[in-house]
N, C-alpha and C. Protein backbone atom coordinates (compact mmCIF):
# COMPACT_ATOMS: atom_id res chain seq x y z
N PRO A 1 6.82 -5.66 1.54
CA PRO A 1 7.22 -6.37 0.32
C PRO A 1 6.67 -5.73 -0.96
N ILE A 2 5.46 -5.19 -0.91
CA ILE A 2 4.90 -4.51 -2.09
C ILE A 2 5.77 -3.31 -2.43
N GLN A 3 6.12 -2.54 -1.42
CA GLN A 3 6.93 -1.35 -1.65
C GLN A 3 8.31 -1.70 -2.19
N TRP A 4 8.93 -2.75 -1.64
CA TRP A 4 10.26 -3.13 -2.10
C TRP A 4 10.25 -3.68 -3.52
N ALA A 5 9.18 -4.34 -3.92
CA ALA A 5 9.08 -4.82 -5.30
C ALA A 5 9.19 -3.65 -6.27
N LEU A 6 8.54 -2.54 -5.93
CA LEU A 6 8.60 -1.34 -6.77
C LEU A 6 9.94 -0.65 -6.66
N ILE A 7 10.43 -0.48 -5.44
CA ILE A 7 11.72 0.19 -5.23
C ILE A 7 12.84 -0.55 -5.96
N ASN A 8 12.78 -1.87 -5.97
CA ASN A 8 13.82 -2.68 -6.62
C ASN A 8 13.65 -2.77 -8.13
N GLY A 9 12.57 -2.16 -8.65
CA GLY A 9 12.37 -2.17 -10.10
C GLY A 9 11.89 -3.49 -10.65
N ASP A 10 11.26 -4.34 -9.82
CA ASP A 10 10.75 -5.62 -10.30
C ASP A 10 9.64 -5.39 -11.33
N THR A 11 9.51 -6.32 -12.23
CA THR A 11 8.45 -6.24 -13.25
C THR A 11 7.31 -7.20 -12.96
N GLU A 12 7.44 -7.99 -11.89
CA GLU A 12 6.41 -8.96 -11.56
C GLU A 12 6.40 -9.21 -10.06
N THR A 13 5.21 -9.42 -9.52
CA THR A 13 5.06 -9.84 -8.13
C THR A 13 3.96 -10.90 -8.11
N GLY A 14 3.37 -11.17 -6.95
CA GLY A 14 2.32 -12.18 -6.95
C GLY A 14 1.80 -12.48 -5.56
N ILE A 15 0.88 -13.44 -5.50
CA ILE A 15 0.24 -13.87 -4.26
C ILE A 15 0.41 -15.38 -4.13
N THR A 16 0.70 -15.85 -2.92
CA THR A 16 0.87 -17.27 -2.67
C THR A 16 0.13 -17.66 -1.39
N THR A 17 -0.59 -18.79 -1.44
CA THR A 17 -1.03 -19.41 -0.20
C THR A 17 -0.07 -20.54 0.10
N MET A 18 0.17 -20.79 1.39
CA MET A 18 1.23 -21.72 1.74
C MET A 18 0.96 -22.38 3.09
N TYR A 19 1.63 -23.50 3.30
CA TYR A 19 1.58 -24.17 4.59
C TYR A 19 2.49 -23.44 5.58
N MET A 20 2.07 -23.40 6.81
CA MET A 20 2.90 -22.83 7.87
C MET A 20 3.95 -23.85 8.30
N ASP A 21 5.14 -23.36 8.60
CA ASP A 21 6.12 -24.19 9.29
C ASP A 21 6.89 -23.29 10.25
N LYS A 22 7.96 -23.82 10.84
CA LYS A 22 8.64 -23.05 11.89
C LYS A 22 9.49 -21.91 11.34
N GLY A 23 9.76 -21.90 10.04
CA GLY A 23 10.55 -20.82 9.46
C GLY A 23 9.70 -19.62 9.07
N MET A 24 10.37 -18.55 8.63
CA MET A 24 9.69 -17.34 8.17
C MET A 24 9.40 -17.47 6.68
N ASP A 25 8.13 -17.73 6.33
CA ASP A 25 7.73 -17.88 4.92
C ASP A 25 8.51 -18.98 4.20
N THR A 26 8.78 -20.07 4.90
CA THR A 26 9.55 -21.16 4.30
C THR A 26 8.70 -22.39 4.00
N GLY A 27 7.40 -22.35 4.33
CA GLY A 27 6.53 -23.51 4.13
C GLY A 27 6.27 -23.82 2.67
N ASP A 28 5.78 -25.02 2.43
CA ASP A 28 5.44 -25.43 1.06
C ASP A 28 4.32 -24.55 0.51
N MET A 29 4.39 -24.26 -0.77
CA MET A 29 3.38 -23.44 -1.42
C MET A 29 2.18 -24.29 -1.82
N ILE A 30 1.00 -23.68 -1.77
CA ILE A 30 -0.24 -24.36 -2.19
C ILE A 30 -0.62 -23.86 -3.58
N TYR A 31 -1.04 -22.62 -3.67
CA TYR A 31 -1.33 -22.00 -4.97
C TYR A 31 -0.62 -20.66 -5.05
N LYS A 32 -0.22 -20.32 -6.25
CA LYS A 32 0.42 -19.01 -6.46
C LYS A 32 -0.06 -18.42 -7.78
N SER A 33 -0.05 -17.12 -7.82
CA SER A 33 -0.45 -16.42 -9.05
C SER A 33 0.41 -15.18 -9.21
N GLU A 34 0.96 -15.02 -10.42
CA GLU A 34 1.83 -13.88 -10.70
C GLU A 34 1.01 -12.65 -11.09
N LEU A 35 1.57 -11.50 -10.87
CA LEU A 35 0.93 -10.23 -11.22
C LEU A 35 1.97 -9.30 -11.82
N PRO A 36 1.79 -8.87 -13.07
CA PRO A 36 2.77 -7.94 -13.66
C PRO A 36 2.71 -6.59 -12.99
N ILE A 37 3.86 -5.96 -12.83
CA ILE A 37 3.94 -4.61 -12.30
C ILE A 37 4.04 -3.66 -13.49
N GLU A 38 3.04 -2.81 -13.64
CA GLU A 38 3.00 -1.88 -14.77
C GLU A 38 3.87 -0.65 -14.49
N LYS A 39 4.29 0.00 -15.55
CA LYS A 39 5.16 1.16 -15.42
C LYS A 39 4.52 2.27 -14.60
N GLU A 40 3.18 2.39 -14.70
CA GLU A 40 2.49 3.47 -14.00
C GLU A 40 2.09 3.09 -12.58
N ASP A 41 2.34 1.86 -12.16
CA ASP A 41 1.96 1.44 -10.81
C ASP A 41 2.78 2.17 -9.75
N ASN A 42 2.11 2.50 -8.64
CA ASN A 42 2.81 2.91 -7.43
C ASN A 42 2.35 1.99 -6.31
N TYR A 43 2.77 2.29 -5.08
CA TYR A 43 2.41 1.41 -3.97
C TYR A 43 0.90 1.28 -3.82
N GLU A 44 0.18 2.37 -3.96
CA GLU A 44 -1.27 2.36 -3.78
C GLU A 44 -1.96 1.47 -4.81
N SER A 45 -1.63 1.66 -6.08
CA SER A 45 -2.31 0.89 -7.12
C SER A 45 -1.93 -0.59 -7.07
N LEU A 46 -0.66 -0.88 -6.79
CA LEU A 46 -0.23 -2.28 -6.73
C LEU A 46 -0.83 -2.98 -5.51
N HIS A 47 -0.90 -2.26 -4.40
CA HIS A 47 -1.54 -2.80 -3.20
C HIS A 47 -2.99 -3.22 -3.50
N ASP A 48 -3.73 -2.35 -4.19
CA ASP A 48 -5.14 -2.63 -4.48
C ASP A 48 -5.30 -3.81 -5.44
N LYS A 49 -4.41 -3.90 -6.44
CA LYS A 49 -4.45 -5.03 -7.36
C LYS A 49 -4.16 -6.35 -6.64
N MET A 50 -3.20 -6.31 -5.71
CA MET A 50 -2.85 -7.52 -4.99
C MET A 50 -3.94 -7.92 -4.01
N ALA A 51 -4.67 -6.95 -3.48
CA ALA A 51 -5.78 -7.26 -2.59
C ALA A 51 -6.86 -8.06 -3.34
N VAL A 52 -7.13 -7.65 -4.57
CA VAL A 52 -8.12 -8.35 -5.39
C VAL A 52 -7.61 -9.76 -5.73
N LEU A 53 -6.37 -9.83 -6.19
CA LEU A 53 -5.79 -11.13 -6.54
C LEU A 53 -5.74 -12.05 -5.32
N GLY A 54 -5.41 -11.49 -4.16
CA GLY A 54 -5.34 -12.27 -2.94
C GLY A 54 -6.68 -12.91 -2.59
N SER A 55 -7.77 -12.17 -2.81
CA SER A 55 -9.09 -12.73 -2.50
C SER A 55 -9.42 -13.89 -3.44
N VAL A 56 -8.98 -13.79 -4.70
CA VAL A 56 -9.22 -14.87 -5.67
C VAL A 56 -8.46 -16.14 -5.27
N ILE A 57 -7.18 -15.97 -4.91
CA ILE A 57 -6.35 -17.12 -4.53
C ILE A 57 -6.84 -17.73 -3.22
N LEU A 58 -7.25 -16.89 -2.28
CA LEU A 58 -7.77 -17.41 -1.01
C LEU A 58 -9.05 -18.22 -1.25
N LYS A 59 -9.95 -17.70 -2.08
CA LYS A 59 -11.20 -18.41 -2.39
C LYS A 59 -10.90 -19.78 -3.03
N LYS A 60 -9.96 -19.78 -3.98
CA LYS A 60 -9.58 -21.04 -4.64
C LYS A 60 -9.02 -22.03 -3.62
N THR A 61 -8.19 -21.55 -2.71
CA THR A 61 -7.57 -22.41 -1.71
C THR A 61 -8.62 -23.02 -0.79
N LEU A 62 -9.57 -22.20 -0.33
CA LEU A 62 -10.60 -22.70 0.58
C LEU A 62 -11.54 -23.69 -0.12
N GLU A 63 -11.87 -23.40 -1.37
CA GLU A 63 -12.73 -24.32 -2.12
C GLU A 63 -12.05 -25.67 -2.31
N LYS A 64 -10.76 -25.63 -2.65
CA LYS A 64 -10.02 -26.88 -2.86
C LYS A 64 -9.80 -27.62 -1.54
N LEU A 65 -9.70 -26.88 -0.44
CA LEU A 65 -9.54 -27.48 0.87
C LEU A 65 -10.72 -28.41 1.17
N VAL A 66 -11.93 -27.94 0.83
CA VAL A 66 -13.14 -28.75 1.02
C VAL A 66 -13.19 -29.87 -0.01
N GLU A 67 -12.96 -29.53 -1.27
CA GLU A 67 -13.08 -30.50 -2.36
C GLU A 67 -12.10 -31.66 -2.20
N LEU A 68 -10.88 -31.37 -1.74
CA LEU A 68 -9.84 -32.40 -1.63
C LEU A 68 -9.71 -32.95 -0.22
N ASP A 69 -10.68 -32.60 0.62
CA ASP A 69 -10.72 -33.10 2.00
C ASP A 69 -9.41 -32.82 2.74
N GLY A 70 -8.91 -31.61 2.55
CA GLY A 70 -7.71 -31.18 3.27
C GLY A 70 -6.40 -31.55 2.61
N ASN A 71 -6.44 -32.35 1.55
CA ASN A 71 -5.20 -32.80 0.90
C ASN A 71 -4.77 -31.83 -0.20
N LEU A 72 -4.46 -30.63 0.21
CA LEU A 72 -4.06 -29.60 -0.76
C LEU A 72 -2.69 -29.92 -1.35
N PRO A 73 -2.42 -29.42 -2.55
CA PRO A 73 -1.11 -29.68 -3.17
C PRO A 73 0.01 -29.01 -2.39
N ARG A 74 1.20 -29.52 -2.58
CA ARG A 74 2.39 -28.95 -1.96
C ARG A 74 3.47 -28.74 -3.02
N GLU A 75 4.09 -27.58 -2.97
CA GLU A 75 5.22 -27.31 -3.88
C GLU A 75 6.35 -26.71 -3.06
N LYS A 76 7.49 -27.39 -3.10
CA LYS A 76 8.64 -26.92 -2.34
C LYS A 76 9.13 -25.58 -2.88
N GLN A 77 9.54 -24.71 -1.97
CA GLN A 77 10.13 -23.45 -2.39
C GLN A 77 11.58 -23.69 -2.79
N LEU A 78 12.03 -22.95 -3.81
CA LEU A 78 13.39 -23.08 -4.29
C LEU A 78 14.21 -21.86 -3.86
N GLY A 79 15.46 -22.07 -3.54
CA GLY A 79 16.34 -20.95 -3.21
C GLY A 79 16.12 -20.43 -1.80
N GLU A 80 16.82 -19.34 -1.50
CA GLU A 80 16.75 -18.72 -0.18
C GLU A 80 15.57 -17.76 -0.11
N TYR A 81 14.93 -17.73 1.04
CA TYR A 81 13.88 -16.73 1.24
C TYR A 81 14.52 -15.41 1.67
N THR A 82 13.86 -14.33 1.44
CA THR A 82 14.37 -13.01 1.83
C THR A 82 13.31 -12.28 2.64
N ILE A 83 13.77 -11.42 3.51
CA ILE A 83 12.88 -10.61 4.33
C ILE A 83 13.00 -9.16 3.87
N ALA A 84 11.86 -8.51 3.66
CA ALA A 84 11.87 -7.11 3.24
C ALA A 84 12.33 -6.24 4.42
N PRO A 85 13.40 -5.45 4.24
CA PRO A 85 13.89 -4.61 5.34
C PRO A 85 12.88 -3.53 5.71
N MET A 86 12.98 -3.05 6.93
CA MET A 86 12.17 -1.92 7.35
C MET A 86 12.53 -0.69 6.52
N ILE A 87 11.56 0.14 6.25
CA ILE A 87 11.78 1.37 5.48
C ILE A 87 11.88 2.53 6.45
N ASP A 88 13.06 3.14 6.54
CA ASP A 88 13.24 4.26 7.46
C ASP A 88 13.41 5.56 6.69
N LYS A 89 13.60 6.64 7.43
CA LYS A 89 13.64 7.97 6.80
C LYS A 89 14.79 8.12 5.82
N GLU A 90 15.92 7.48 6.10
CA GLU A 90 17.06 7.60 5.20
C GLU A 90 16.82 6.86 3.89
N ILE A 91 16.15 5.71 3.96
CA ILE A 91 15.80 4.98 2.73
C ILE A 91 14.83 5.81 1.90
N MET A 92 13.95 6.54 2.58
CA MET A 92 12.94 7.35 1.90
C MET A 92 13.53 8.59 1.23
N LYS A 93 14.71 9.02 1.64
CA LYS A 93 15.31 10.25 1.09
C LYS A 93 15.84 9.99 -0.33
N ILE A 94 15.50 10.89 -1.24
CA ILE A 94 15.96 10.77 -2.63
C ILE A 94 17.44 11.11 -2.71
N ASP A 95 18.20 10.21 -3.29
CA ASP A 95 19.64 10.41 -3.51
C ASP A 95 19.85 10.66 -5.00
N PHE A 96 20.10 11.90 -5.35
CA PHE A 96 20.23 12.26 -6.77
C PHE A 96 21.54 11.78 -7.39
N ARG A 97 22.38 11.14 -6.57
CA ARG A 97 23.59 10.52 -7.14
C ARG A 97 23.25 9.20 -7.83
N LYS A 98 22.05 8.71 -7.62
CA LYS A 98 21.60 7.48 -8.27
C LYS A 98 21.06 7.79 -9.66
N ASN A 99 20.83 6.74 -10.45
CA ASN A 99 20.31 6.99 -11.79
C ASN A 99 18.81 7.27 -11.74
N GLY A 100 18.29 7.78 -12.82
CA GLY A 100 16.90 8.24 -12.86
C GLY A 100 15.90 7.15 -12.57
N LYS A 101 16.11 5.95 -13.11
CA LYS A 101 15.16 4.87 -12.89
C LYS A 101 15.09 4.49 -11.42
N GLU A 102 16.24 4.45 -10.76
CA GLU A 102 16.25 4.12 -9.33
C GLU A 102 15.45 5.14 -8.52
N ILE A 103 15.59 6.42 -8.87
CA ILE A 103 14.88 7.48 -8.15
C ILE A 103 13.38 7.37 -8.40
N VAL A 104 13.00 7.18 -9.65
CA VAL A 104 11.58 7.06 -9.99
C VAL A 104 10.98 5.84 -9.30
N ASP A 105 11.70 4.72 -9.27
CA ASP A 105 11.20 3.52 -8.62
C ASP A 105 11.03 3.73 -7.12
N LEU A 106 11.94 4.49 -6.50
CA LEU A 106 11.80 4.81 -5.08
C LEU A 106 10.53 5.61 -4.83
N VAL A 107 10.30 6.62 -5.66
CA VAL A 107 9.10 7.45 -5.52
C VAL A 107 7.85 6.60 -5.70
N ARG A 108 7.83 5.75 -6.72
CA ARG A 108 6.67 4.88 -6.97
C ARG A 108 6.41 3.96 -5.78
N GLY A 109 7.47 3.38 -5.25
CA GLY A 109 7.33 2.42 -4.17
C GLY A 109 6.85 3.02 -2.86
N LEU A 110 7.04 4.32 -2.71
CA LEU A 110 6.67 4.98 -1.45
C LEU A 110 5.49 5.93 -1.60
N SER A 111 4.83 5.89 -2.74
CA SER A 111 3.71 6.80 -2.99
C SER A 111 2.38 6.05 -2.91
N PRO A 112 1.44 6.50 -2.09
CA PRO A 112 1.44 7.77 -1.36
C PRO A 112 2.01 7.70 0.05
N VAL A 113 2.28 6.49 0.56
CA VAL A 113 2.88 6.39 1.90
C VAL A 113 4.01 5.36 1.86
N PRO A 114 5.06 5.57 2.65
CA PRO A 114 5.30 6.70 3.56
C PRO A 114 5.86 7.95 2.88
N THR A 115 6.14 7.88 1.61
CA THR A 115 6.50 8.99 0.73
C THR A 115 8.00 9.31 0.71
N ALA A 116 8.56 9.31 -0.49
CA ALA A 116 9.94 9.75 -0.70
C ALA A 116 10.03 11.25 -0.43
N TRP A 117 11.24 11.73 -0.11
CA TRP A 117 11.37 13.15 0.19
C TRP A 117 12.76 13.65 -0.21
N CYS A 118 12.87 14.96 -0.32
CA CYS A 118 14.14 15.62 -0.60
C CYS A 118 14.11 17.01 0.03
N MET A 119 15.27 17.65 0.09
CA MET A 119 15.32 18.97 0.74
C MET A 119 16.39 19.86 0.13
N LEU A 120 16.06 21.14 0.06
CA LEU A 120 17.05 22.15 -0.30
C LEU A 120 17.70 22.71 0.95
N ASP A 121 16.89 22.94 1.99
CA ASP A 121 17.37 23.36 3.30
C ASP A 121 16.31 22.97 4.32
N GLU A 122 16.51 23.35 5.56
CA GLU A 122 15.61 22.91 6.64
C GLU A 122 14.17 23.36 6.43
N GLU A 123 13.97 24.50 5.78
CA GLU A 123 12.62 25.02 5.58
C GLU A 123 12.00 24.56 4.26
N ARG A 124 12.83 24.14 3.33
CA ARG A 124 12.31 23.71 2.03
C ARG A 124 12.52 22.21 1.87
N VAL A 125 11.60 21.50 2.50
CA VAL A 125 11.58 20.04 2.48
C VAL A 125 10.34 19.61 1.71
N TYR A 126 10.48 18.63 0.83
CA TYR A 126 9.39 18.25 -0.06
C TYR A 126 9.16 16.74 -0.03
N LYS A 127 7.92 16.33 0.20
CA LYS A 127 7.53 14.96 -0.08
C LYS A 127 7.25 14.87 -1.58
N VAL A 128 7.63 13.75 -2.18
CA VAL A 128 7.48 13.60 -3.63
C VAL A 128 6.59 12.39 -3.92
N TYR A 129 5.47 12.65 -4.59
CA TYR A 129 4.50 11.60 -4.90
C TYR A 129 4.59 11.14 -6.36
N GLY A 130 5.15 11.96 -7.22
CA GLY A 130 5.24 11.61 -8.63
C GLY A 130 6.53 12.14 -9.23
N ALA A 131 7.25 11.28 -9.97
CA ALA A 131 8.49 11.68 -10.63
C ALA A 131 8.64 10.89 -11.91
N GLU A 132 9.35 11.48 -12.87
CA GLU A 132 9.60 10.79 -14.14
C GLU A 132 11.02 11.07 -14.59
N TYR A 133 11.61 10.08 -15.24
CA TYR A 133 12.96 10.22 -15.76
C TYR A 133 12.93 10.93 -17.10
N VAL A 134 13.85 11.87 -17.29
CA VAL A 134 13.93 12.65 -18.53
C VAL A 134 15.37 12.62 -19.03
N THR A 135 15.57 12.26 -20.29
CA THR A 135 16.92 12.28 -20.86
C THR A 135 17.32 13.70 -21.23
N GLU A 136 18.60 13.88 -21.47
CA GLU A 136 19.09 15.21 -21.87
C GLU A 136 18.46 15.64 -23.19
N GLU A 137 18.30 14.70 -24.11
CA GLU A 137 17.71 15.04 -25.41
C GLU A 137 16.25 15.49 -25.24
N GLU A 138 15.50 14.77 -24.40
CA GLU A 138 14.10 15.14 -24.16
C GLU A 138 14.00 16.50 -23.50
N LEU A 139 14.89 16.75 -22.57
CA LEU A 139 14.85 18.03 -21.87
C LEU A 139 15.15 19.19 -22.81
N GLU A 140 16.13 19.04 -23.66
CA GLU A 140 16.51 20.11 -24.58
C GLU A 140 15.40 20.42 -25.57
N LYS A 141 14.56 19.42 -25.89
CA LYS A 141 13.47 19.63 -26.83
C LYS A 141 12.30 20.38 -26.22
N MET A 142 12.21 20.41 -24.90
CA MET A 142 11.05 21.00 -24.24
C MET A 142 10.92 22.49 -24.56
N ASP A 143 11.96 23.24 -24.32
CA ASP A 143 11.92 24.68 -24.59
C ASP A 143 13.31 25.19 -24.95
N ASN A 144 14.07 24.39 -25.68
CA ASN A 144 15.46 24.74 -25.96
C ASN A 144 16.20 25.09 -24.68
N VAL A 145 16.10 24.19 -23.70
CA VAL A 145 16.66 24.44 -22.38
C VAL A 145 18.18 24.49 -22.45
N ASP A 146 18.76 25.51 -21.84
CA ASP A 146 20.22 25.64 -21.76
C ASP A 146 20.69 25.03 -20.45
N ILE A 147 21.36 23.88 -20.54
CA ILE A 147 21.79 23.19 -19.33
C ILE A 147 23.31 23.23 -19.16
N THR A 148 23.97 24.04 -19.94
CA THR A 148 25.43 24.01 -19.96
C THR A 148 26.06 24.47 -18.64
N ASN A 149 25.34 25.26 -17.86
CA ASN A 149 25.93 25.79 -16.62
C ASN A 149 25.61 24.95 -15.39
N TYR A 150 24.89 23.84 -15.58
CA TYR A 150 24.46 23.05 -14.43
C TYR A 150 25.01 21.63 -14.55
N HIS A 151 25.97 21.31 -13.69
CA HIS A 151 26.68 20.04 -13.82
C HIS A 151 26.56 19.14 -12.59
N ASP A 152 26.12 19.67 -11.46
CA ASP A 152 26.12 18.90 -10.22
C ASP A 152 24.85 18.07 -10.07
N VAL A 153 25.00 16.84 -9.56
CA VAL A 153 23.80 16.04 -9.28
C VAL A 153 23.01 16.72 -8.17
N GLY A 154 21.70 16.66 -8.29
CA GLY A 154 20.84 17.32 -7.32
C GLY A 154 20.57 18.77 -7.66
N GLN A 155 21.12 19.26 -8.76
CA GLN A 155 20.98 20.67 -9.13
C GLN A 155 19.72 20.90 -9.95
N ILE A 156 18.99 21.96 -9.61
CA ILE A 156 17.80 22.33 -10.36
C ILE A 156 18.23 22.98 -11.67
N ILE A 157 17.82 22.38 -12.79
CA ILE A 157 18.32 22.88 -14.06
C ILE A 157 17.21 23.44 -14.96
N TYR A 158 15.94 23.16 -14.61
CA TYR A 158 14.85 23.68 -15.43
C TYR A 158 13.55 23.66 -14.64
N MET A 159 12.77 24.75 -14.80
CA MET A 159 11.46 24.84 -14.16
C MET A 159 10.45 25.40 -15.15
N ASN A 160 9.23 24.86 -15.11
CA ASN A 160 8.16 25.38 -15.96
C ASN A 160 6.84 25.15 -15.24
N ASP A 161 6.24 26.24 -14.78
CA ASP A 161 5.01 26.10 -14.00
C ASP A 161 3.82 25.67 -14.84
N LYS A 162 3.81 26.00 -16.13
CA LYS A 162 2.68 25.63 -17.00
C LYS A 162 2.71 24.15 -17.38
N LYS A 163 3.89 23.57 -17.44
CA LYS A 163 4.03 22.16 -17.82
C LYS A 163 4.32 21.25 -16.62
N ASN A 164 4.29 21.81 -15.42
CA ASN A 164 4.56 21.04 -14.19
C ASN A 164 5.92 20.35 -14.24
N ILE A 165 6.94 21.16 -14.45
CA ILE A 165 8.29 20.61 -14.55
C ILE A 165 9.22 21.25 -13.52
N LEU A 166 9.83 20.42 -12.71
CA LEU A 166 10.94 20.81 -11.85
C LEU A 166 12.01 19.74 -12.10
N ALA A 167 12.91 20.03 -13.01
CA ALA A 167 13.90 19.04 -13.46
C ALA A 167 15.18 19.17 -12.65
N VAL A 168 15.63 18.03 -12.14
CA VAL A 168 16.81 17.98 -11.28
C VAL A 168 17.80 16.98 -11.88
N ARG A 169 19.06 17.37 -11.91
CA ARG A 169 20.08 16.49 -12.49
C ARG A 169 20.32 15.29 -11.56
N CYS A 170 20.40 14.11 -12.17
CA CYS A 170 20.76 12.90 -11.42
C CYS A 170 21.97 12.27 -12.10
N LYS A 171 22.29 11.04 -11.77
CA LYS A 171 23.52 10.41 -12.26
C LYS A 171 23.55 10.28 -13.77
N ASP A 172 22.40 9.91 -14.37
CA ASP A 172 22.42 9.61 -15.80
C ASP A 172 21.42 10.43 -16.60
N GLY A 173 21.02 11.57 -16.08
CA GLY A 173 20.06 12.41 -16.79
C GLY A 173 19.36 13.35 -15.83
N TYR A 174 18.04 13.37 -15.91
CA TYR A 174 17.27 14.32 -15.10
C TYR A 174 15.99 13.66 -14.60
N VAL A 175 15.54 14.12 -13.44
CA VAL A 175 14.29 13.64 -12.87
C VAL A 175 13.36 14.82 -12.69
N ASN A 176 12.16 14.70 -13.23
CA ASN A 176 11.15 15.74 -13.06
C ASN A 176 10.28 15.39 -11.86
N LEU A 177 10.31 16.24 -10.84
CA LEU A 177 9.49 16.04 -9.64
C LEU A 177 8.20 16.82 -9.84
N TYR A 178 7.15 16.14 -10.32
CA TYR A 178 5.97 16.88 -10.76
C TYR A 178 4.81 16.89 -9.77
N ASP A 179 4.88 16.06 -8.74
CA ASP A 179 3.79 15.98 -7.75
C ASP A 179 4.43 16.01 -6.37
N ILE A 180 4.23 17.09 -5.61
CA ILE A 180 4.97 17.28 -4.37
C ILE A 180 4.06 17.78 -3.24
N LYS A 181 4.60 17.72 -2.04
CA LYS A 181 3.97 18.34 -0.89
C LYS A 181 5.04 19.09 -0.13
N PRO A 182 5.08 20.42 -0.26
CA PRO A 182 6.07 21.20 0.49
C PRO A 182 5.82 21.12 1.99
N LYS A 183 6.84 21.36 2.77
CA LYS A 183 6.72 21.36 4.23
C LYS A 183 5.64 22.34 4.67
N ASN A 184 4.77 21.91 5.57
CA ASN A 184 3.69 22.74 6.13
C ASN A 184 2.73 23.25 5.06
N SER A 185 2.52 22.46 4.03
CA SER A 185 1.60 22.86 2.97
C SER A 185 0.83 21.63 2.48
N LYS A 186 -0.04 21.84 1.51
CA LYS A 186 -0.83 20.75 0.95
C LYS A 186 -0.08 20.09 -0.21
N ARG A 187 -0.54 18.92 -0.60
CA ARG A 187 -0.01 18.26 -1.78
C ARG A 187 -0.48 19.02 -3.02
N MET A 188 0.41 19.16 -4.01
CA MET A 188 0.08 19.93 -5.21
C MET A 188 0.96 19.52 -6.38
N LEU A 189 0.51 19.84 -7.59
CA LEU A 189 1.39 19.72 -8.75
C LEU A 189 2.46 20.79 -8.64
N VAL A 190 3.65 20.46 -9.14
CA VAL A 190 4.78 21.36 -8.91
C VAL A 190 4.58 22.71 -9.57
N GLY A 191 3.78 22.76 -10.66
CA GLY A 191 3.52 24.05 -11.30
C GLY A 191 2.86 25.04 -10.38
N GLU A 192 1.95 24.56 -9.56
CA GLU A 192 1.28 25.44 -8.59
C GLU A 192 2.28 26.01 -7.61
N TYR A 193 3.20 25.18 -7.17
CA TYR A 193 4.23 25.63 -6.24
C TYR A 193 5.16 26.66 -6.90
N LEU A 194 5.51 26.39 -8.15
CA LEU A 194 6.45 27.28 -8.84
C LEU A 194 5.88 28.66 -9.12
N ARG A 195 4.56 28.76 -9.18
CA ARG A 195 3.96 30.08 -9.44
C ARG A 195 4.18 31.04 -8.28
N GLY A 196 4.42 30.50 -7.12
CA GLY A 196 4.85 31.34 -6.00
C GLY A 196 6.30 31.01 -5.69
N ARG A 197 7.12 30.98 -6.70
CA ARG A 197 8.45 30.38 -6.67
C ARG A 197 9.27 30.75 -5.45
N LYS A 198 9.73 29.70 -4.79
CA LYS A 198 10.59 29.86 -3.63
C LYS A 198 11.95 29.19 -3.86
N ILE A 199 12.21 28.84 -5.10
CA ILE A 199 13.46 28.19 -5.45
C ILE A 199 14.04 28.84 -6.71
N GLU A 200 15.32 28.64 -6.92
CA GLU A 200 16.02 29.29 -8.02
C GLU A 200 16.78 28.25 -8.85
N TYR A 201 17.03 28.60 -10.09
CA TYR A 201 17.87 27.77 -10.95
C TYR A 201 19.25 27.60 -10.31
N GLY A 202 19.77 26.41 -10.42
CA GLY A 202 21.13 26.14 -9.93
C GLY A 202 21.20 25.71 -8.47
N GLU A 203 20.10 25.85 -7.73
CA GLU A 203 20.12 25.38 -6.34
C GLU A 203 20.27 23.86 -6.33
N ILE A 204 20.86 23.34 -5.26
CA ILE A 204 21.19 21.93 -5.19
C ILE A 204 20.50 21.27 -4.00
N PHE A 205 19.81 20.15 -4.28
CA PHE A 205 19.20 19.39 -3.20
C PHE A 205 20.29 18.70 -2.39
N LYS A 206 20.15 18.75 -1.10
CA LYS A 206 21.16 18.16 -0.19
C LYS A 206 21.04 16.64 -0.17
């Protein structure tokens, strides 16, 4: 559920203590607390924040359990409950036909585990730990980038090893994959990888 909150682009999540019943997470709520999801959050940071918040809510629940002699408050849940689907390899694969925010949210939700990934071919497969959305205007300002010859989604249109930029065209702009782990290698900033460049302008991620 933490990962899906990020993948779905939610701006808020939270922790709830609740009564058990025969359904899946359908019992009455006892206490709940919301937690904003920050733009820079990924699965790791949000997980740690929720662990802290969870301990606070659990402590409050146990204290009130004693204070109220077991008569904790009840709040009915509204609407339908949902179950977070399993995350498989295909969900983890970056689809550059999607818009930039969707791709960045996928990377955030799966970083550092189980990790989003993409591939140019069987030998050039990359786990992606960090990505950012870049508009065409922002890209052109970087180094007067000429993007006129690159039109396909998934196409590499700009690289800069000093600025850690590997810009790939997506549905509504470009995504910079700046933190990666190449197949059979260590995790690194993309600039380090580009200095021993094994990729070319115009190549397309499958």
